[in-house]
GROMACS .gro file of C-alpha atoms in nm:
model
  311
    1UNK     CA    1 -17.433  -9.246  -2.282
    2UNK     CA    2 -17.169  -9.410  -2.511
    3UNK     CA    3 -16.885  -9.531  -2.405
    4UNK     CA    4 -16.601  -9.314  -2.554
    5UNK     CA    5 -16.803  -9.054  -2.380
    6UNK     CA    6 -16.816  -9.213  -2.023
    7UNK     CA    7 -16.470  -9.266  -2.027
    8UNK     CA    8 -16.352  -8.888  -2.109
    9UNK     CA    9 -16.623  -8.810  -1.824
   10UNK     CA   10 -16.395  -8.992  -1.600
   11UNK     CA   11 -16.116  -8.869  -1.684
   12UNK     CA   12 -16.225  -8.479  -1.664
   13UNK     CA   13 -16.380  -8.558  -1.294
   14UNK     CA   14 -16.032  -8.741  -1.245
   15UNK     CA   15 -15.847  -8.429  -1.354
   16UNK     CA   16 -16.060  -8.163  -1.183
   17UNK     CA   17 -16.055  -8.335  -0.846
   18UNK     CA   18 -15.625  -8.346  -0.887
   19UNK     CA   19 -15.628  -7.978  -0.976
   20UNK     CA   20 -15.834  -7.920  -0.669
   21UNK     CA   21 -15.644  -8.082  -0.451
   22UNK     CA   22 -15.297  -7.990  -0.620
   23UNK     CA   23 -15.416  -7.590  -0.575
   24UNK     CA   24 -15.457  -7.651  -0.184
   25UNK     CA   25 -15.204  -7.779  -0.068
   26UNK     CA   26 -14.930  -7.577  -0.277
   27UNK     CA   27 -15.162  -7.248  -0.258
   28UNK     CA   28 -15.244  -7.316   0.194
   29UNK     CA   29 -14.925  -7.194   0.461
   30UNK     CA   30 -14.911  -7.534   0.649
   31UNK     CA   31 -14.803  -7.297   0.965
   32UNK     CA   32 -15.048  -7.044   1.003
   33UNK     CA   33 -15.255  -6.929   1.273
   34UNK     CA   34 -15.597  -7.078   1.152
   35UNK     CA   35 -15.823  -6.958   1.416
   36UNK     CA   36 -15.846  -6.611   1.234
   37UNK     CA   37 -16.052  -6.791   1.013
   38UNK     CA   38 -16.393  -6.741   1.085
   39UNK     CA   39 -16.473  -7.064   0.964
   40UNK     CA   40 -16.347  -7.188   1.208
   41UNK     CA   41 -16.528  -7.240   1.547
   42UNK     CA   42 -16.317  -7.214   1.855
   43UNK     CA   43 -16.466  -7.459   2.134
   44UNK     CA   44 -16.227  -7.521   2.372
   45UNK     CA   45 -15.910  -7.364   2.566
   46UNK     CA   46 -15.577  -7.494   2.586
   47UNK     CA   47 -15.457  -7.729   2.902
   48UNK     CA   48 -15.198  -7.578   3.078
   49UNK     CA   49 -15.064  -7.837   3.271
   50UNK     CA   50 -15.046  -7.994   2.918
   51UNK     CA   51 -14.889  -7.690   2.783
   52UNK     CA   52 -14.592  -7.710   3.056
   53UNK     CA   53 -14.528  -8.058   2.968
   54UNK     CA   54 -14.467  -8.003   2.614
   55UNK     CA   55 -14.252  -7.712   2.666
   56UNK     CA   56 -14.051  -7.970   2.884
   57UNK     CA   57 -14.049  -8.179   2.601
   58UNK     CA   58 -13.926  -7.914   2.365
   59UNK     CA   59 -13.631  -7.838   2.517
   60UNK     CA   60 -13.576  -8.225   2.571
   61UNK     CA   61 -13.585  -8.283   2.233
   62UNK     CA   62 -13.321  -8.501   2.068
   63UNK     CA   63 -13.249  -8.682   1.722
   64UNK     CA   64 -13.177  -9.027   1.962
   65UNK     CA   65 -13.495  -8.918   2.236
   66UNK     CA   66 -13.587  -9.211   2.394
   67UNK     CA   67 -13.856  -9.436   2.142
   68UNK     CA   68 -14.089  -9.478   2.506
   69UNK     CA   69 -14.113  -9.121   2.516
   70UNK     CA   70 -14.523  -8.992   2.494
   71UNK     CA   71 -14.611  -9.268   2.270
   72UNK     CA   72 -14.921  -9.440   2.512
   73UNK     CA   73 -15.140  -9.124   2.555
   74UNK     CA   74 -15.370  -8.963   2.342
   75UNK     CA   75 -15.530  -8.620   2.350
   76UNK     CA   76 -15.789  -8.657   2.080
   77UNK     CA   77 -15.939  -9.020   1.917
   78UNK     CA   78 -16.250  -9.034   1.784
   79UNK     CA   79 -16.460  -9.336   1.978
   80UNK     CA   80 -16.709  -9.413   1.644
   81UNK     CA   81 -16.442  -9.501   1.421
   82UNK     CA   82 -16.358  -9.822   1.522
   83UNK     CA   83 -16.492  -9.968   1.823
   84UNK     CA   84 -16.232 -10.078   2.098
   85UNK     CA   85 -16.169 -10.477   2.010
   86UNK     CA   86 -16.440 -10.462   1.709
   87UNK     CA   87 -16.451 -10.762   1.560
   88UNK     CA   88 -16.633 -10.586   1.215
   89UNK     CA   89 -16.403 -10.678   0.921
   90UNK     CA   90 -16.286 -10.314   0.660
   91UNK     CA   91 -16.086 -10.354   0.399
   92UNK     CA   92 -15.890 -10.048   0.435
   93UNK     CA   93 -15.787  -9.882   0.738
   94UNK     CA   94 -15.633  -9.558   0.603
   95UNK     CA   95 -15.385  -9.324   0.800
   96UNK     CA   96 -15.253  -8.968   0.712
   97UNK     CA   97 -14.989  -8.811   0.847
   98UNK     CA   98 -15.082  -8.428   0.899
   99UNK     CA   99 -14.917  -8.121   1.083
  100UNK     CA  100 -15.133  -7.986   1.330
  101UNK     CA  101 -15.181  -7.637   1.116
  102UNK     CA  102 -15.265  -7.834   0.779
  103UNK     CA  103 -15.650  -7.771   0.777
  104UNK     CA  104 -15.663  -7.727   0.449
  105UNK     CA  105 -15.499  -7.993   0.305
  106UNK     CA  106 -15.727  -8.199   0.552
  107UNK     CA  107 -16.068  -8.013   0.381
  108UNK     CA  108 -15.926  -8.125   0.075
  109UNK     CA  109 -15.846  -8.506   0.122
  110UNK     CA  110 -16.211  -8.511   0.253
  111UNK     CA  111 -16.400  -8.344  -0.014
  112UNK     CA  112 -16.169  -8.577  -0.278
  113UNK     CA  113 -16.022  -8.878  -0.265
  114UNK     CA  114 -16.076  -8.974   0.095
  115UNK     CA  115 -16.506  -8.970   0.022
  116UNK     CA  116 -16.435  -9.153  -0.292
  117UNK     CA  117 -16.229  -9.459  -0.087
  118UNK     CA  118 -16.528  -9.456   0.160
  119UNK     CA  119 -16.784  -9.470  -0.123
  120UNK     CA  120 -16.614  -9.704  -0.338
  121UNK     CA  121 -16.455  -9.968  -0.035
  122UNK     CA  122 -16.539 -10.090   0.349
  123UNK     CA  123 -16.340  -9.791   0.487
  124UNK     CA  124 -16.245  -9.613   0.717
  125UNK     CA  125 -16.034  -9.325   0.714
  126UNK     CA  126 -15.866  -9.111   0.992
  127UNK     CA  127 -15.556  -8.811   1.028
  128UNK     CA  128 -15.260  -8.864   1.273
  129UNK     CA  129 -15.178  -8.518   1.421
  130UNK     CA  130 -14.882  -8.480   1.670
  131UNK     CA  131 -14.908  -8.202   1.964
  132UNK     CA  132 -14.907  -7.817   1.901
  133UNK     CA  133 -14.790  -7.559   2.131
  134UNK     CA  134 -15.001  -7.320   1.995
  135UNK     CA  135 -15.356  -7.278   2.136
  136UNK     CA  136 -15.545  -7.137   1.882
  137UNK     CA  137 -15.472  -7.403   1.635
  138UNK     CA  138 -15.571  -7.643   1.893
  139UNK     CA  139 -15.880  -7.538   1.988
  140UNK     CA  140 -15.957  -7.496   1.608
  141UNK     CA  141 -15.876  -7.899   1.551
  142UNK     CA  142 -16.053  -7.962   1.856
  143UNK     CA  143 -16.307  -7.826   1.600
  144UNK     CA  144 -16.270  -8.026   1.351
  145UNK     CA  145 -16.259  -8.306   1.512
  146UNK     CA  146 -16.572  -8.273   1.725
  147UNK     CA  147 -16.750  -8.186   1.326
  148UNK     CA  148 -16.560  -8.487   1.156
  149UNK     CA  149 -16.491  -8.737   1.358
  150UNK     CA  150 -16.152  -8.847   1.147
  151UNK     CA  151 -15.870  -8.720   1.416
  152UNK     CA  152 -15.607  -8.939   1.623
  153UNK     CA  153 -15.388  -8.701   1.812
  154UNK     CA  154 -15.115  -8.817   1.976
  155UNK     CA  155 -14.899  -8.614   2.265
  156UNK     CA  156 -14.558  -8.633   2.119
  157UNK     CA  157 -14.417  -8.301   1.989
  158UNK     CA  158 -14.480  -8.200   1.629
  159UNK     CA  159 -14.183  -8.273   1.453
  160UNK     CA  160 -14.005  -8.461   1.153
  161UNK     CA  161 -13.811  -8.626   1.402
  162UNK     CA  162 -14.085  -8.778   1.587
  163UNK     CA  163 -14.258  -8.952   1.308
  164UNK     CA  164 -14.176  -9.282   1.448
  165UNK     CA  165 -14.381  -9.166   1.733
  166UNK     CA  166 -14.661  -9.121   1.515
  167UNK     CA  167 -14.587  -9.449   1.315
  168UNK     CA  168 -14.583  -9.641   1.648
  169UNK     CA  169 -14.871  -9.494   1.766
  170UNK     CA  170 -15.108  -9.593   1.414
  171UNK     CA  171 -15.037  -9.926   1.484
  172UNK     CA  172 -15.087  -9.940   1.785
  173UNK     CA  173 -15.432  -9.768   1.762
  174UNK     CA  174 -15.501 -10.006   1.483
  175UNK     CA  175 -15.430 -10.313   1.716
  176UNK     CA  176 -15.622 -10.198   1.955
  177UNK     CA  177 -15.927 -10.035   1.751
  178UNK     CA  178 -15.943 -10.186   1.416
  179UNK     CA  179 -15.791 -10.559   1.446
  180UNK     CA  180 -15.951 -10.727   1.159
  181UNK     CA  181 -15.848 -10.483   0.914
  182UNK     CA  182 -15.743 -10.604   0.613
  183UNK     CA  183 -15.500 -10.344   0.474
  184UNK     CA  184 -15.396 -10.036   0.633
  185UNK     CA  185 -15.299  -9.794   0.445
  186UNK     CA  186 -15.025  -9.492   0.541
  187UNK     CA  187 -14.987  -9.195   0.328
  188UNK     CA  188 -14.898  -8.817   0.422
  189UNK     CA  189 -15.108  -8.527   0.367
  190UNK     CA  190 -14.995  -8.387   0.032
  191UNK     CA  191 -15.024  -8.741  -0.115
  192UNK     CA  192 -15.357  -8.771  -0.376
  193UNK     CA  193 -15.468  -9.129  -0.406
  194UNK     CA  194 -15.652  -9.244  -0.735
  195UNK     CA  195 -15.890  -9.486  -0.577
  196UNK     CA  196 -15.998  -9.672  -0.889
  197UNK     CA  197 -15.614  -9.757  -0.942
  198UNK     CA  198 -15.571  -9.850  -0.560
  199UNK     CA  199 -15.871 -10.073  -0.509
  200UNK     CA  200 -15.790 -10.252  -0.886
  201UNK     CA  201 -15.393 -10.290  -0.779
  202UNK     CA  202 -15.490 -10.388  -0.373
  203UNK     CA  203 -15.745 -10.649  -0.511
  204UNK     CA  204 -15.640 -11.045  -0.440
  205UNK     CA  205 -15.352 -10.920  -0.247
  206UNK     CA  206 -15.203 -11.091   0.054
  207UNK     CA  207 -15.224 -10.984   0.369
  208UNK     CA  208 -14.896 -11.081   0.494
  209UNK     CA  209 -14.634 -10.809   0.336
  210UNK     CA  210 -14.587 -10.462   0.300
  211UNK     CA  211 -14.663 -10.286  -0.058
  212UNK     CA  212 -14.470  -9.957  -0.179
  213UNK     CA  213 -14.215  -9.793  -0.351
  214UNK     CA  214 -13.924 -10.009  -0.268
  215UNK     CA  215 -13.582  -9.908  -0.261
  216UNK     CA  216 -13.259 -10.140  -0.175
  217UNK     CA  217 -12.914 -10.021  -0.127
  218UNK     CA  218 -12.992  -9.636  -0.057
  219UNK     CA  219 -12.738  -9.521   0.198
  220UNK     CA  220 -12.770  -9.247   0.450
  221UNK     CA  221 -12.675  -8.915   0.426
  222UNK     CA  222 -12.387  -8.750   0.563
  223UNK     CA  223 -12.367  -8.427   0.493
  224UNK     CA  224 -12.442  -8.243   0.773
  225UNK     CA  225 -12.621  -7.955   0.631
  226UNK     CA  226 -12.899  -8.171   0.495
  227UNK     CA  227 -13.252  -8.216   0.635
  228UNK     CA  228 -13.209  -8.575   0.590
  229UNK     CA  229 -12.863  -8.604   0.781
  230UNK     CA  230 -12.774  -8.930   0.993
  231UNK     CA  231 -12.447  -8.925   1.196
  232UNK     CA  232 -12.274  -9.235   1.224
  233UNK     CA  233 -12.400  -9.235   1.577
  234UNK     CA  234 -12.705  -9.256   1.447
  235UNK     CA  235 -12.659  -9.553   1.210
  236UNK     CA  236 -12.332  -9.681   1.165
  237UNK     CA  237 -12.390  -9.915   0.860
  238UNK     CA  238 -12.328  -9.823   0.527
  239UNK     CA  239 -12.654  -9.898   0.349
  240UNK     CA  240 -13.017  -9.926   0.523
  241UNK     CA  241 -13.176 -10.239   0.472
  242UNK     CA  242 -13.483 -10.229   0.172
  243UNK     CA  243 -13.725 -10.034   0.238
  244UNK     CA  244 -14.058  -9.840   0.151
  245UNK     CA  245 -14.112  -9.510   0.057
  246UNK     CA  246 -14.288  -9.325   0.353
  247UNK     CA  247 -14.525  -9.098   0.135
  248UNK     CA  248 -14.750  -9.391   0.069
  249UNK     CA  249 -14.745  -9.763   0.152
  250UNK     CA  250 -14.965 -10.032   0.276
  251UNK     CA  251 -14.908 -10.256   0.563
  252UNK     CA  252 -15.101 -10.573   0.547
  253UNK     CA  253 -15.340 -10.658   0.823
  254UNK     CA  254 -15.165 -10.956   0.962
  255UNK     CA  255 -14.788 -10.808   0.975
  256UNK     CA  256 -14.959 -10.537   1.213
  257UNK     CA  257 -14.913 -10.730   1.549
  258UNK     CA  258 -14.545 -10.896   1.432
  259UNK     CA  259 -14.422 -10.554   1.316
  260UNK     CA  260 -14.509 -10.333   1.610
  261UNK     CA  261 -14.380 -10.589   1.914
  262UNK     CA  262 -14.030 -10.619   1.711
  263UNK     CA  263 -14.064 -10.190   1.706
  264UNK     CA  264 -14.106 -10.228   2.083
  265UNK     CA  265 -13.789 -10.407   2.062
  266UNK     CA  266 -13.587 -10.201   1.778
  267UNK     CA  267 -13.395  -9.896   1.897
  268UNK     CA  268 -13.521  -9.572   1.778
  269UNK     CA  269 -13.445  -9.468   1.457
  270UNK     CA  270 -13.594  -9.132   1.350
  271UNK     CA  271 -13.626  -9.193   0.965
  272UNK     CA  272 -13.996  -9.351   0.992
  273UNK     CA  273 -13.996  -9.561   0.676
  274UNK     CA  274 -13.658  -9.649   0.725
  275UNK     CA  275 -13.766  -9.756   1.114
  276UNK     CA  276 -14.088  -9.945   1.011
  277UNK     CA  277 -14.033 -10.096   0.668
  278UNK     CA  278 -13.683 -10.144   0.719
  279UNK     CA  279 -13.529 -10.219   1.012
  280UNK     CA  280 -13.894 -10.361   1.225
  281UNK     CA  281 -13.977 -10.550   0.922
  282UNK     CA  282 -13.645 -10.728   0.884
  283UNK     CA  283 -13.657 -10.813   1.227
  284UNK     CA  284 -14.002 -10.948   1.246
  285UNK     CA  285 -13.962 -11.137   0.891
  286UNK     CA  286 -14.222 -10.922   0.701
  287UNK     CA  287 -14.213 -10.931   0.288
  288UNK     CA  288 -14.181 -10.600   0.146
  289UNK     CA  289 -14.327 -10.603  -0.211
  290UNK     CA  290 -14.246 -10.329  -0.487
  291UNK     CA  291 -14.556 -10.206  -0.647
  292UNK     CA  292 -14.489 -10.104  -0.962
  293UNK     CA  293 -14.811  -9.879  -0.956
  294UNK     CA  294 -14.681  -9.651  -0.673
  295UNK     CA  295 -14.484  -9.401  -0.778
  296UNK     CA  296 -14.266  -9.184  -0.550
  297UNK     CA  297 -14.230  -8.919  -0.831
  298UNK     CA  298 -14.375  -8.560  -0.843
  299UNK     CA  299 -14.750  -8.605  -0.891
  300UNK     CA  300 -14.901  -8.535  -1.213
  301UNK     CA  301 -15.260  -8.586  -1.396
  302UNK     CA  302 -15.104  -8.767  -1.674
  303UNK     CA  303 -14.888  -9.050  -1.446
  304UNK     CA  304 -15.228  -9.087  -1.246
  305UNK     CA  305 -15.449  -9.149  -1.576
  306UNK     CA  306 -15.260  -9.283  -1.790
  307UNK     CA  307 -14.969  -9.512  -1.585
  308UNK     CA  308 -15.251  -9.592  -1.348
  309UNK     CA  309 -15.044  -9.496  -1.086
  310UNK     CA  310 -15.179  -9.503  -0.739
  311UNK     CA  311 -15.053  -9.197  -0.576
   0.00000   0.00000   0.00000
């Protein structure tokens, strides 16, 4: 084949997959009941005892709740992933953040980008889920996970307010499972990574920093009615420290251990890349690099293609 011809082949697979996955996730409703799906097996029935608890925790729940609360317990992690202590070296460890009722933005990160990173790299690639209180969704990512092997469930509360939670418990699942990972990689669920650009940017990279979208001098908001709102109780400073855009960065392997014992010692701050790549880095003396090739803007085929951007 020539190669003007190979290369507009790439670029139509390249555009077909982003439609794909574009159509998903704004075309799925992130907080329906999926078990009315009948492809979708139901294998399991909620814990009750389980159930109580998280009601408890519900009610409990609080923009300053306590940063040791439900973070050591898991309900679902999948044992062939990464063996406890392994001392197997991967490149990329990768991590998505996912609501519990997002199926379908999961299907799609598998069928796309996330076999492409597995084909193309030594990878491995798993969701981060929080708790539901519903059962049916439960038993239908019980599921999934018993068909894919690729969820970490954690028993904190689902909510935007508990992504620290979730942040603190990938690390500490990495440190645990996956210690001589080279890169791990964070990125939420409506995120579509162009491998070729990641693997081509990531390559020769140190191992030391964190890589992302990095902004300095942002300050927090204060009105009220936003989702994003931080009372001076909160945070009483007038700017955050620089930090990395939470949609998609990538922690090197060696800041893993140094950045989650100073988030052990950090108080809780709810704003997860704000928390991790801000205030826990600064603490435990971890570079944060801007990559020019990570772009927090609105996705499009043409910024992915063309400004080789990563995400």
């Amino acid at each position: 084949m020539q190669p003007h011809r190979l290369h507009y082949l790439k670029i139509a697979l390249v555009i077909v997959n982003v439609l794909m996955f574009l159509w998903v996730i704004t075309t799925e409703r992130p907080n329906s009941d999926r078990s009315e799906n009948p492809r979708v097996l139901v294998v399991s029935s909620g814990n009750q005892n389980e159930k109580k608890r998280s009601q408890e925790q519900i009610k409990t729940i609080a923009p300053r709740d306590n940063h040791e609360s439900s973070t050591t317990d898991y309900i679902l992690y999948p044992l062939s992933l990464c063996r406890r202590n392994s001392s197997t070296q991967f490149d990329y460890l990768v991590m998505i953040f996912s609501a519990p009722g997002n199926f379908d933005r999961r299907n799609a990160i598998r069928e796309t980008w996330a076999s492409e990173i597995k084909e193309k790299s030594n990878s491995r690639t798993a969701f981060l889920l929080a708790k539901t209180e519903n059962d049916k969704v439960q038993r239908a990512i019980e599921s999934k996970f018993y068909l894919h092997a690729d969820i970490i469930q954690g028993t904190h509360i689902d909510h935007y307010r508990n992504l620290t939670l979730k942040t603190k418990m990938m690390m500490r699942w990495a440190l645990k499972r996956c210690p001589k990972v080279s890169f791990l990689i964070k990125c939420d669920d409506d995120t579509f990574v162009n491998v070729e650009n990641l693997l081509k940017a990531m390559k020769g990279k140190r191992t030391n920093a964190i890589y992302g979208h990095l902004f300095a001098n942002s300050r927090p908001y204060r009105e009220p009615s936003s989702k994003y709102y931080v009372s001076k109780e909160e945070y009483n400073g007038t700017e955050y420290p620089p930090f990395v855009a939470g949609d998609f960065y990538v922690l090197g392997g060696s800041t893993l251990r140094r950045l989650y014992d100073a988030s052990e010692q950090e108080p809780f701050f709810w704003l997860e890349d704000v928390f991790l790549t801000g205030f826990v880095a600064e603490k435990a003396g971890v570079n944060r690099t801007h990559e020019s090739s990570i772009t927090d803007d609105e996705f499009n085929c043409v910024s992915c293609i063309e400004k080789n951007s990563l995400s």
